[in-house]
mmCIF file of C-alpha atoms in Angstrom:
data_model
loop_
_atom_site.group_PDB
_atom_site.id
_atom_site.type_symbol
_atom_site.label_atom_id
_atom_site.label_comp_id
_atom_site.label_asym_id
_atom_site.label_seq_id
_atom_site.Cartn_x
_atom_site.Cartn_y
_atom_site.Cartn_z
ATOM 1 C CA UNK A 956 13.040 -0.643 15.687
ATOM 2 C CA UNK A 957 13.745 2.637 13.822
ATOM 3 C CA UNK A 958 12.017 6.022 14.369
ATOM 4 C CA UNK A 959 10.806 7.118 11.771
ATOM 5 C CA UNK A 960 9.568 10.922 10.804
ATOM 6 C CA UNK A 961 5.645 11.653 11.534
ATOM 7 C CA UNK A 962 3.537 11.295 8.386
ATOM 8 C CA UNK A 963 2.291 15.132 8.369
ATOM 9 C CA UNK A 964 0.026 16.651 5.181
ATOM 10 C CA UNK A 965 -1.670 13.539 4.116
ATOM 11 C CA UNK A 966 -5.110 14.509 3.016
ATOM 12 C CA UNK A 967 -7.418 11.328 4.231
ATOM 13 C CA UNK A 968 -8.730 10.590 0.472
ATOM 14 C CA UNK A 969 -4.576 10.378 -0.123
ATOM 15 C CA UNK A 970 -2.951 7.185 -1.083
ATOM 16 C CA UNK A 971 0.200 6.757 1.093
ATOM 17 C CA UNK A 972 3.184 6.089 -0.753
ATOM 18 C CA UNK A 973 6.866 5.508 0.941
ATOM 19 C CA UNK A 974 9.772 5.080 -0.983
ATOM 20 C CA UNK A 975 12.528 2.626 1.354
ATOM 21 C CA UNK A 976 14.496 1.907 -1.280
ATOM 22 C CA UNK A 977 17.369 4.647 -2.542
ATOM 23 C CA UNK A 978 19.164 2.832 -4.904
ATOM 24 C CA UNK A 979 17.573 3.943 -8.377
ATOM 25 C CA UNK A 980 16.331 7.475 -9.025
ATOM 26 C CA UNK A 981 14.863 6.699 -11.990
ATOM 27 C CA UNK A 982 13.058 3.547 -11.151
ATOM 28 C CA UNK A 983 11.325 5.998 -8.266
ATOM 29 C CA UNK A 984 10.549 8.342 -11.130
ATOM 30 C CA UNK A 985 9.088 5.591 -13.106
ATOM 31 C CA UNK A 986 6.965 4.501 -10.242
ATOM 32 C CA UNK A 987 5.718 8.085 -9.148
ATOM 33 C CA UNK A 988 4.637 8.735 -12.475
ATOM 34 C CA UNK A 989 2.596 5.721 -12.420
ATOM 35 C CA UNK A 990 0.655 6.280 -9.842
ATOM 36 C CA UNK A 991 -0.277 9.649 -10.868
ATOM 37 C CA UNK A 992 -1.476 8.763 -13.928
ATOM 38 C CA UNK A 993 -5.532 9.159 -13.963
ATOM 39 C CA UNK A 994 -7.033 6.048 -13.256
ATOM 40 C CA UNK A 995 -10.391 3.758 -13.459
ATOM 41 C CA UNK A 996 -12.958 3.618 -15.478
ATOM 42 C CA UNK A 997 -14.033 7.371 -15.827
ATOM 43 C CA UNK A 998 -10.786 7.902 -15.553
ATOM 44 C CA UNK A 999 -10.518 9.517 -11.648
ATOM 45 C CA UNK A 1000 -7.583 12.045 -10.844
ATOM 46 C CA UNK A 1001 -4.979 10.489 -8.721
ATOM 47 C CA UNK A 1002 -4.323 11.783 -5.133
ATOM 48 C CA UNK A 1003 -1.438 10.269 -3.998
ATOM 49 C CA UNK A 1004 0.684 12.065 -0.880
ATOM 50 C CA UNK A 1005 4.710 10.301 -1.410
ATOM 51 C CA UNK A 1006 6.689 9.815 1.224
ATOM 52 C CA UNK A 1007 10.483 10.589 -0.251
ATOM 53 C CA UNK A 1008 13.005 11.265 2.715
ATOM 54 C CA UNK A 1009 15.593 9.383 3.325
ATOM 55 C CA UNK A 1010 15.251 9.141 6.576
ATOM 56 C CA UNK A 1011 12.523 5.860 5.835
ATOM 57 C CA UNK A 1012 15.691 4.150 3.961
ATOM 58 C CA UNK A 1013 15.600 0.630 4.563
ATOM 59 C CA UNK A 1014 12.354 0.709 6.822
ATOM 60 C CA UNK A 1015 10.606 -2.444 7.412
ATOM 61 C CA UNK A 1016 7.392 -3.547 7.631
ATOM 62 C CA UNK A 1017 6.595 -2.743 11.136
ATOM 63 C CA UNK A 1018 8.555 -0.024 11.216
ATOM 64 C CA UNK A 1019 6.388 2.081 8.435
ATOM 65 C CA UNK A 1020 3.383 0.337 10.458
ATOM 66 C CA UNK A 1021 4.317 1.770 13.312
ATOM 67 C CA UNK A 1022 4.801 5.589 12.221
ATOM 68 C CA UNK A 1023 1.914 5.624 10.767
ATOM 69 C CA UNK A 1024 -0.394 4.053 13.225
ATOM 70 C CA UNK A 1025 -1.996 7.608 14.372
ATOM 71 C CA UNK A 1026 -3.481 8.045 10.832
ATOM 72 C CA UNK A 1027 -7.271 6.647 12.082
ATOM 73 C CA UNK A 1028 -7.817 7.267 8.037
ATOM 74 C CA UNK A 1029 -5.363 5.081 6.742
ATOM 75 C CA UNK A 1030 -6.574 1.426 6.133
ATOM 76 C CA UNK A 1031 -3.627 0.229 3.795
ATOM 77 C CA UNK A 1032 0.298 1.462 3.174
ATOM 78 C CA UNK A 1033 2.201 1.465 -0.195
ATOM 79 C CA UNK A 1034 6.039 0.473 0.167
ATOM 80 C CA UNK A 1035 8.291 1.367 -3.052
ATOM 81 C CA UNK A 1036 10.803 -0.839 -1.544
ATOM 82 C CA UNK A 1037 14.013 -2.779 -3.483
ATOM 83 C CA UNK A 1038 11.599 -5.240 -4.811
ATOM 84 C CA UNK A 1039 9.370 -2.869 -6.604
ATOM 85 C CA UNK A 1040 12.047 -0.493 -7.915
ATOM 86 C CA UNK A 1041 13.610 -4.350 -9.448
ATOM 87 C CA UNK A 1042 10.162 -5.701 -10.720
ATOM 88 C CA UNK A 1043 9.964 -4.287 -14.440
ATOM 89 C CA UNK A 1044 5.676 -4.332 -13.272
ATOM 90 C CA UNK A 1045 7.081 -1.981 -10.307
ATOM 91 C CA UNK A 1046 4.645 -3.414 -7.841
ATOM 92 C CA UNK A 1047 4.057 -2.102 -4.706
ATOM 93 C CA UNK A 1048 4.439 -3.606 -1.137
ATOM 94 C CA UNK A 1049 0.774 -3.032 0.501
ATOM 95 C CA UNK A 1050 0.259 -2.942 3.956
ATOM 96 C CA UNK A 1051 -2.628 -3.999 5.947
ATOM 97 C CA UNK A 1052 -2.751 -1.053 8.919
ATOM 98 C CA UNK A 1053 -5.637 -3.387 10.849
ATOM 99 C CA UNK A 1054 -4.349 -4.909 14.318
ATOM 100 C CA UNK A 1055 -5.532 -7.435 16.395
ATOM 101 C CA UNK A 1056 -6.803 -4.942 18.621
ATOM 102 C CA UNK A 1057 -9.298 -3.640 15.957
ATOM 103 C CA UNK A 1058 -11.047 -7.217 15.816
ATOM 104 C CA UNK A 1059 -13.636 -8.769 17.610
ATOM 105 C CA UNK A 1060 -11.342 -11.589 18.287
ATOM 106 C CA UNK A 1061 -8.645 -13.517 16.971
ATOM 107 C CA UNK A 1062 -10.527 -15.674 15.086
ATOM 108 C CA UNK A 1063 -11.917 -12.578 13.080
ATOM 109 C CA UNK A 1064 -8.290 -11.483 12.501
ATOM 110 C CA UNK A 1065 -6.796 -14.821 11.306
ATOM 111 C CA UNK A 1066 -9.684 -14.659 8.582
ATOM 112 C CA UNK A 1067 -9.195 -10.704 7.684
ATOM 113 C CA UNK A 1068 -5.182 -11.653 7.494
ATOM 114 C CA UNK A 1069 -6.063 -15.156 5.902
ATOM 115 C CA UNK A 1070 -3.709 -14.311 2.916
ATOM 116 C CA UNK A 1071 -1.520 -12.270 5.181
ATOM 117 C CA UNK A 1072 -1.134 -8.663 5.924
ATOM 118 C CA UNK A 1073 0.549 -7.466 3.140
ATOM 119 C CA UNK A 1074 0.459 -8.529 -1.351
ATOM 120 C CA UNK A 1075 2.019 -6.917 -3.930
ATOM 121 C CA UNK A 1076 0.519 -4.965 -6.108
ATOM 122 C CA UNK A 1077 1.364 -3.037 -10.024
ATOM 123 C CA UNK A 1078 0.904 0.931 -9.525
ATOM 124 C CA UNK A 1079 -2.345 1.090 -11.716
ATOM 125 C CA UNK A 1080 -4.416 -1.335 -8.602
ATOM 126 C CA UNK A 1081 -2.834 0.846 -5.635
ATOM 127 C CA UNK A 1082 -5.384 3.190 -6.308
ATOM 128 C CA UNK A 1083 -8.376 0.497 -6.421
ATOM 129 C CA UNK A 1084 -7.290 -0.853 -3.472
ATOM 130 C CA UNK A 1085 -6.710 2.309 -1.216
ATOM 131 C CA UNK A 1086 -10.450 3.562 -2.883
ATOM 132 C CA UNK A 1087 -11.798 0.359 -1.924
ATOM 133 C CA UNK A 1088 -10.077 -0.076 1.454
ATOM 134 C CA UNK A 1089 -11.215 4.027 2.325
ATOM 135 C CA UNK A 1090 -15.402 3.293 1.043
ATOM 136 C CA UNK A 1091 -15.157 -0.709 2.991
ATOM 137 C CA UNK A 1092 -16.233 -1.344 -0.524
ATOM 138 C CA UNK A 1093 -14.081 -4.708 -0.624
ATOM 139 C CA UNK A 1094 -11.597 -5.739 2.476
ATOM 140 C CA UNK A 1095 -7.983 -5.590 2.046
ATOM 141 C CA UNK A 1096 -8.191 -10.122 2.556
ATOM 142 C CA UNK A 1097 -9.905 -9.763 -0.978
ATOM 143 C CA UNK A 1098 -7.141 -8.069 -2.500
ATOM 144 C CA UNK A 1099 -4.835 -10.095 -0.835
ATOM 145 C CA UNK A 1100 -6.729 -13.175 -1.738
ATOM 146 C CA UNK A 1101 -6.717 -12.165 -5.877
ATOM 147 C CA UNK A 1102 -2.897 -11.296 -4.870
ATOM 148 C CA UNK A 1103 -2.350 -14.749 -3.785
ATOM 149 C CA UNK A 1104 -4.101 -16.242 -6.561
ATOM 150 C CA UNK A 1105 -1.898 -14.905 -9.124
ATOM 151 C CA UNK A 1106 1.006 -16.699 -10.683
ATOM 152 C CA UNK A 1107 3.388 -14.540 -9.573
ATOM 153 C CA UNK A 1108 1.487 -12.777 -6.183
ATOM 154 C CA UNK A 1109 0.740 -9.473 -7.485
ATOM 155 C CA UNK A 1110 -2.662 -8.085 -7.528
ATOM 156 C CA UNK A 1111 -3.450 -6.650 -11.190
ATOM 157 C CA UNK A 1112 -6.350 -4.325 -10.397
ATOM 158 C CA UNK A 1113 -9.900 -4.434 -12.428
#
């Protein structure tokens, strides 16, 4: 496993974006204007804190998990990888942050990771998901869940 740079400046209202995928400037520019379009129903100003250094190229799923584990704030990851800079929706790879060691047991894990620990979702439900996620509003296996449920295993947001 990779080293990957600290995760430093993230205010803990911030959605966490990291690009791992360097192929296609302007799919990257497509997606970062996305998400910081205003958003919801009032609409609500985006806050999103993007992680764009090379240095995460290629980074997998543990890997991203694992350099930003110290963030106690930070209940779900966003990963523009290859598959979202392809998708013509440009959906994002989120990440679960919750570890077995955070449940009361493993059967209270298997049912929070039920659907698994990551979905795909477009760039206008990252932001109802991370609000969510921050408020325990809804759990990320809801998400996940509506994720699942869709013909093609992206969540759509509300």
């Amino acid at each position: 496993m990779k080293a990957l740079p600290a995760v430093t400046g993230r205010d803990e209202f911030d959605v966490l974006v990291v690009r791992t995928d360097y192929q296609d400037d302007q799919a990257w520019q497509d997606v970062t204007a996305a998400l910081t379009e205003a958003w919801g129903d009032k609409p609500y100003e985006a806050h999103v804190h993007f992680i764009d250094d090379p240095a995460w190229a290629g980074a997998t799923v543990d890997e991203a998990l694992n350099a930003v584990c110290a963030d106690e704030n930070l209940a779900v990851v966003f990963l523009a990888d290859r598959t979202t800079m392809q998708a013509e929706s440009h959906a994002l790879l989120a990440v679960t942050t919750l570890t077995r060691e955070e449940c009361v047991d493993d059967e209270d894990y298997e049912q929070l990771t039920e659907f698994g620990r990551e979905f795909r979702t477009v760039p206008a439900g990252v932001h109802d998901v991370h609000a969510n996620l921050s408020i325990g509003n809804l759990g990320f296996e809801e998400y996940a869940a509506w994720a699942h449920d869709d013909p093609e295993g992206v969540y759509r947001s509300f």
